[in-house]
Amino acid sequence: MQVLAVGAHPDDVELGCGATLLRHVARGDQVTILVLTAGQRGRLDGMSRQAEQQDAAARLGVELRWGGFTDGSIPDGPETITVIDEVVAATGAQILYTHATHDTHQDHRATATASVAAGRRLPTVLQFETPSSQHFEPTIYVDVAETIEDKLAALRSHLSQVLRQGPVDLEAIEAQARFRGFQGRLRYAEAFEAARLSWDLASPASVMAPALAFAATG
Amino acid sequence: MQVLAVGAHPDDVELGCGATLLRHVARGDQVTILVLTAGQRGRLDGMSRQAEQQDAAARLGVELRWGGFTDGSIPDGPETITVIDEVVAATGAQILYTHATHDTHQDHRATATASVAAGRRLPTVLQFETPSSQHFEPTIYVDVAETIEDKLAALRSHLSQVLRQGPVDLEAIEAQARFRGFQGRLRYAEAFEAARLSWDLASPASVMAPALAFAATG
Amino acid sequence: MQVLAVGAHPDDVELGCGATLLRHVARGDQVTILVLTAGQRGRLDGMSRQAEQQDAAARLGVELRWGGFTDGSIPDGPETITVIDEVVAATGAQILYTHATHDTHQDHRATATASVAAGRRLPTVLQFETPSSQHFEPTIYVDVAETIEDKLAALRSHLSQVLRQGPVDLEAIEAQARFRGFQGRLRYAEAFEAARLSWDLASPASVMAPALAFAATG
Amino acid sequence: MQVLAVGAHPDDVELGCGATLLRHVARGDQVTILVLTAGQRGRLDGMSRQAEQQDAAARLGVELRWGGFTDGSIPDGPETITVIDEVVAATGAQILYTHATHDTHQDHRATATASVAAGRRLPTVLQFETPSSQHFEPTIYVDVAETIEDKLAALRSHLSQVLRQGPVDLEAIEAQARFRGFQGRLRYAEAFEAARLSWDLASPASVMAPALAFAATG
Amino acid sequence: MQVLAVGAHPDDVELGCGATLLRHVARGDQVTILVLTAGQRGRLDGMSRQAEQQDAAARLGVELRWGGFTDGSIPDGPETITVIDEVVAATGAQILYTHATHDTHQDHRATATASVAAGRRLPTVLQFETPSSQHFEPTIYVDVAETIEDKLAALRSHLSQVLRQGPVDLEAIEAQARFRGFQGRLRYAEAFEAARLSWDLASPASVMAPALAFAATG
Amino acid sequence: MQVLAVGAHPDDVELGCGATLLRHVARGDQVTILVLTAGQRGRLDGMSRQAEQQDAAARLGVELRWGGFTDGSIPDGPETITVIDEVVAATGAQILYTHATHDTHQDHRATATASVAAGRRLPTVLQFETPSSQHFEPTIYVDVAETIEDKLAALRSHLSQVLRQGPVDLEAIEAQARFRGFQGRLRYAEAFEAARLSWDLASPASVMAPALAFAATG
C-alpha cells in the first residue's frame, strides 16, 4: 500500500506519526513524507535542517519530498493543495497522514487544511497532534510499542531541534506515547483524529488483539 | 476474530450495522449479537419480535443472545454492564459495536452507555446511528456495496416493524447507506463514530483502495 | 420577502438549497442567487458553466448575479464581504443562505465565512451542506417533497458536472434529501445549520403540521 | 396551532420561554404548559407554589397541567415520557418547548431528556435556557420586545421565588433578554437551541424583518 | 505582573475586558493594550478614533500601543504574530487577553488567531467575547462589580461608536455584564474562554469568596 | 481557604488532583476529600481499601470523609447531591474538585453530575480526568513539579490497586503529568476542565510566571 505523510516543517511528521510510519514500513508499505518547508525559522547556526530531515527519513526508511514553501508562511489555499495533489497522484497514496486541524501554529493549520482538501478523494485521512495542538480528541490508536525507540532515534536526527530544547523534547515525546497508550488500552501508542477512515473488512484481520490487560479504576 | 454487536431492541443491530456484520461473517469472523430487550412495546398483534429476530440472525449468520431487559426501561448502570460483560467474556469479543451515545430514545442511550462501559478493556468500540440519533458525526466508514441487499433482506425479517411503517423504512435505510457512502467516498457505506479504534498495522492490508472515483464539487 | 443564496461555484446553491429556494419562489418571495466564481476549474471541453448556471437559475425562477472571483481562490476577507454586502443592500435580503462553515473545499469555507460576515445585520442566516462538508449537524429542516423533482431538474442543467460523475450525482442527492427527511420527520427535506434564525411569531402559522407519521424504533 | 411547553418546576416555563408563549397567545395559538412537579423544595412558609403557577398561567393566557412528580426526583425514563406523551396527544401539540439538555439541575436535565423523547414525532422541538444551563449555544431567536414586560409581570406571580432572591431575579432576567436580543439583532429576545425545527415555507411570511439596525463593531 | 490585551479596533479591548483590566490596574499590575488597527472603517466625520482610544486608555490607566494594520484587513499570519511577539517581549507579559476564536468579524478572528500563536510560550491566554462572537462558551468569570461603571465611562470615550449606535450600546454592555455575572454566581462579571490558564497555587488566595448568595431555581 | 475534592472510589481523588491538593495544603488551605464509596468491587483479598484511603489522606495532609454509597451504583440524583451539599456546608468549601463529566465509568459520571449540581452556589468548580475519561479538553493547568513525587507516594498507599496493575499504573500517571505539563507550558502539571472558575483579581498575584522556556516546533 502507498502511504503519504505531510508535515509543515522538518521533524513534524516524525513527532506526529513517526512510529506509525515505521509500522507501515515494517509490513511492506511504501511510505513517502512531504515536508512543506525547510524550517528556516528554527535553524541553529551552521546546522542544516534539510540534512537532518534527510537523515531522519533514511532512518525511517521512507522517501522524502519537499514542498518548497517558506517557514511561517505556508498558504492554506490552492498553491499548497496543488503541491500535495501532485504528490498524492505521483505516489498513488491511499492513506494520508497530516496535522490536526486545530493548532496554534499557522503553518500547522495551513498544512492540515490543505492536506485534508488534497485528500478529498482518499478513503482514509488521519490527523496527528503536535505540541501546539488544541482541542485534540483522538479516537484512533496505533500500537507503537515495537517502534517507539526507533521513533526517538529518528527524532535525534533533528539535532538542532533537540539542542534548542523544547521543539523536540524526547522525554516529553516518550511520555506522550505512554499516555496515549494508556488511553488506547496499549502500552505505547500514537493517537489520531480521523477526518475519514475507510475501514477494510475484506482482509482477514484488521483490529489488533488487546495487547495489555486493562482494568478500570475503582 | 470475535465480534459483538449490542442493540436495545430487535432490529436495532441490523439497522445500525447489519451490512458491516455481514462483511465480518464473509471473512470468517465469529459474530454475536446481543439484543437487550424483546421489543415488547413495538409488537403488532400476533407477531413475535423474538421470532423475527431469530430469523434475522439466521439470515445474517450470527449467534443471537438476549439480555432479558424490559423494552423502555433498560438501566444504564451495573445490571446492564454486567450482562454485557458476561457476553464479552463468553465470546472473547475484541470488537464491540453498539448504539451512538446521543439518541433521543432512552433505551438506545442506556445501551450505548452500558456497552461503552463494558467495552472498557477492548481495543475497538464503534457506535452506530439510528433514526433517533442526535449530533451523529461519523468518521469511520465501512464499504457495504456487497452486503447492502442482504442487510435489507434481514430487515424484512422484522415484518412487524416494516408493517408499522416508520421503524423499518427500507427505502430510507437504503438512502442512508447511499448518503453515508457518498460521504465516505464509497457507493454504499455504514458509518460509525469511534469510542476507540485500535488500528492494526501488523497485518498486510487494512485500508481499502478507493472503490469509487470522487471529484470535488466546483 | 427578499431571499439571497450565496454559493462558491455554479451548482453549489442548487445542491445545497435548491428545493428550498423553489419553496420560497412558490410562495411569492423574491430570490436572488449570487455565484462567486464561474467554476473554471470544473469545466468540461466546450461546455460553459455560466450558461449552465443561467439555465438552472431560469428553471428555479430566481435572479442570478455573479461575484467575479476565481475558482479555487475565493478570498474570505474584505473583497468578498464587500461584494456580498452590495448584493445584500441591492436586494434588501432578509434571509441569507450560504455554505456551512466546516468544509474541506477552500472556496466553500471562504464563501461561508464571508457570507456570515456580510449577514451580520440580518436576522436569519442559514447554512447548507455540500459533499465536502465536515461536522455538519443540521437542526433546521425544510419540507421539500413538492420541489425535490424540480431541484433535480435544475441540477441537470449543470450537464458538465453530471457528466463528470461525482460533483452532481443525482441519485446521491435524492438519497440525501430522503435521509434528511427521515431525520426531520418528513419525507424529503433539505437540512440547515442556523448561524442565527429569527423566528417570526407575528404571522399566523410558521411551523408545519407533521407531514408524515413517525414511530420511534423499538 | 397547538403549542406545549414543559418545565420541571413552577416558574421554569415562564423563565425560559414566557415571552415567546405570549407571542403565541397573541397570534391565536392554543398554548398549554405542563409543570412536572409542584416545586416543593423551593417553598416558602405559607406560600403555595401551585397557586402562584395558576396565577402566572392565567396572566399568560395558557392552559396549565401538572405532571405530579416529586421536586428533585423527576425520572428521565418511561414514566415521565408517558406523562408528556399523553399531553402531546391530548393537546395535539405541534411545537414543543422544554429545558435545554445541559443543565446542572437534575430535574431540568430529566425534563429535557424526557421531553425530547416524547417529542420524537413532532416537527419542532425547541429548548430554552435556565440559570443553571451549561454550554448553551442558542441559534434561534424570538423577538419579545412587545411581551417582555408581561413576562416579568407573570414572573412576579411566583412571589415566593422572587422573595427568595436568586431563583427569580427579575433584573437579571431582563438583562438576559436584552443580551440575547443583542446577539439576535433584536432589542429583546428569548433564545433557543433547536433539537429540530421544521421551518414552514408554505405560509407567506415566517421570518421577521430586521427590527433594529445593527452595525458591527470596528 | 505584566498584562497585555490585544484588540482589533479601538474599543474592542474595552468592550471585551475593560473592567477586568481595571481590576489588574487596581492591584498594581502593569497593563498594556495593543490595538491592531486605527478603526478607519468605523469612523464618523471629523472624529478621530485614535484620539478616542488614547482617551479611553488614559481613563483605564493602561499603556497604549498601535499595531499599524488596516481596518478590515488584519492578516492572521506571520506579520501580525511578529508584531504581537514584539510587544509580548517588550512588556514581559505573562497574561494575554484577546478576542475569542469564533467571531463573524474577520479582523476579530485574525486577531484571536495571531494572538494565541504569539502567546504560545505564555502560561495564561484568555479570550473575550464581542457582539459578533459565535459559539462563545465561557468558563472563567472575573468579578467586576467594582469596575463596571468605570468600564462604561471608558467606553464613552469612544464617542463616535456610541453615536453610531450599535457598536457601543452601553445599555446592552451593562446587561451583558449582569447576565455573565448571573452565570458566574456574581453580580457583574466579564466572562472568558481559556486557551490556557496556568492557575497559581503558590500565592495564598487566588479564588474569591462567593460574593453573592445564589439559589438554584425550582 | 476551604477546598473540597469529591471522588467516586478510593484513589480517584489522588489520581485526578492529588498533586494539586498538595499545593493547596502547602499554602495553608484546609482540604477535605469526600470518597463516595468504599471501592468494594476493586478489593484484593485481605486488603482494606478504606485503610488504604486513610493512609493516603494522611500522607496528603487532608481530612477524609466517606459518602457511604455502593461501588458501582452511585446515584446521580438527590441522594448523592444531598450528601455532597452537606459536606460543602460543613466545610464551607469555596473550591470544588470532582470528576470530569464524560467518563465511561458510571460511578465517575454520577459523581461528576452530582458534584456539579452540589456546587451550584460555588464560584469555582474544576473537573479532573481519569483513565476512563472521554473527550477531556483541559484548559486549566496547575504546576505540580514540586508535588508530583508526593502524589506518587500517596498513590502507593493504594497498594491493592497498584498490585492489580492497571488502576494505579504509577509510570503512566507520571507520564500523564509530564504530558499535561508539556501542554500547559510547565514541566509537570495536573490539568482540569472548568465548570466555572471565578478568577480572583483582588489578591496581588494569581497567575504564575512561566516556569519553563517553551519554543514552538518548526
CSV table of C-alpha atoms in Angstrom, one decimal, chain E residues 1 20 23-24 27 29 94-95 97 120-124 126 139-143 183-186 194-210 214-216, chain F residues 1 20 23-24 27 29 94-95 97 120-124 126 139-143 183-186 194-210 214-216:
chain,number,residue,atom,x,y,z
E,1,MET,CA,2.6,41.4,37.0
E,20,THR,CA,-11.0,43.2,34.2
E,23,ARG,CA,-9.0,45.2,38.3
E,24,HIS,CA,-5.5,44.5,37.2
E,27,ARG,CA,-3.9,45.7,42.3
E,29,ASP,CA,-0.3,45.2,37.6
E,94,GLN,CA,2.7,36.9,31.4
E,95,ILE,CA,-1.1,37.1,30.8
E,97,TYR,CA,-6.2,38.8,26.7
E,120,ARG,CA,2.5,30.1,22.6
E,121,ARG,CA,5.0,30.5,25.4
E,122,LEU,CA,2.7,32.2,27.9
E,123,PRO,CA,1.1,30.3,30.7
E,124,THR,CA,-2.2,32.1,30.5
E,126,LEU,CA,-7.8,34.3,27.9
E,139,THR,CA,-15.9,29.2,31.9
E,140,ILE,CA,-13.8,31.9,33.5
E,141,TYR,CA,-15.5,34.7,35.3
E,142,VAL,CA,-14.0,37.9,36.8
E,143,ASP,CA,-16.0,39.9,39.4
E,183,GLN,CA,-24.0,32.8,35.2
E,184,GLY,CA,-20.8,33.2,37.2
E,185,ARG,CA,-22.6,33.4,40.6
E,186,LEU,CA,-21.6,37.1,40.8
E,194,ALA,CA,-9.4,30.0,28.4
E,195,ALA,CA,-7.0,29.0,25.6
E,196,ARG,CA,-4.8,28.0,28.6
E,197,LEU,CA,-4.8,29.2,32.2
E,198,SER,CA,-2.0,28.3,34.5
E,199,TRP,CA,-3.5,28.6,37.9
E,200,ASP,CA,-1.2,29.6,40.6
E,201,LEU,CA,-1.5,27.8,43.9
E,202,ALA,CA,1.7,29.2,45.3
E,203,SER,CA,0.3,32.5,46.5
E,204,PRO,CA,-2.1,32.4,49.4
E,205,ALA,CA,-5.5,33.3,47.9
E,206,SER,CA,-6.4,33.1,44.3
E,207,VAL,CA,-10.1,32.3,44.2
E,208,MET,CA,-12.6,34.7,45.5
E,209,ALA,CA,-15.2,34.0,48.2
E,210,PRO,CA,-18.7,33.8,46.9
E,214,PHE,CA,-27.1,32.0,44.8
E,215,ALA,CA,-30.1,29.7,45.0
E,216,ALA,CA,-30.9,27.3,42.2
F,1,MET,CA,-9.4,28.8,52.1
F,20,THR,CA,-2.9,20.0,43.2
F,23,ARG,CA,-0.2,22.6,46.6
F,24,HIS,CA,-3.3,23.7,48.5
F,27,ARG,CA,-0.1,27.2,51.2
F,29,ASP,CA,-5.6,25.8,52.7
F,94,GLN,CA,-15.2,27.6,48.1
F,95,ILE,CA,-13.5,25.4,45.6
F,97,TYR,CA,-12.8,19.4,42.6
F,120,ARG,CA,-24.2,25.3,42.1
F,121,ARG,CA,-23.6,28.1,44.5
F,122,LEU,CA,-19.8,27.9,44.4
F,123,PRO,CA,-17.7,30.3,42.4
F,124,THR,CA,-15.2,27.6,41.3
F,126,LEU,CA,-12.9,22.2,38.5
F,139,THR,CA,-7.7,24.4,29.7
F,140,ILE,CA,-6.6,24.9,33.4
F,141,TYR,CA,-3.2,23.7,34.4
F,142,VAL,CA,-1.6,23.6,37.9
F,143,ASP,CA,2.1,23.4,38.2
F,183,GLN,CA,0.7,21.1,27.0
F,184,GLY,CA,0.5,23.7,29.8
F,185,ARG,CA,4.0,25.1,29.2
F,186,LEU,CA,5.1,23.6,32.5
F,194,ALA,CA,-13.6,24.3,34.4
F,195,ALA,CA,-17.3,24.0,35.0
F,196,ARG,CA,-16.8,27.5,36.3
F,197,LEU,CA,-13.8,29.3,37.6
F,198,SER,CA,-14.1,32.7,39.4
F,199,TRP,CA,-10.8,34.2,38.9
F,200,ASP,CA,-9.7,36.5,41.7
F,201,LEU,CA,-8.0,39.7,40.7
F,202,ALA,CA,-8.2,41.2,44.2
F,203,SER,CA,-5.1,39.5,45.6
F,204,PRO,CA,-1.8,40.5,44.2
F,205,ALA,CA,-0.5,37.6,42.1
F,206,SER,CA,-2.6,34.8,40.9
F,207,VAL,CA,-1.0,33.6,37.7
F,208,MET,CA,2.4,32.0,37.7
F,209,ALA,CA,5.4,33.2,35.9
F,210,PRO,CA,6.4,31.0,33.0
F,214,PHE,CA,8.9,26.9,25.6
F,215,ALA,CA,9.7,27.2,21.9
F,216,ALA,CA,7.2,26.2,19.3
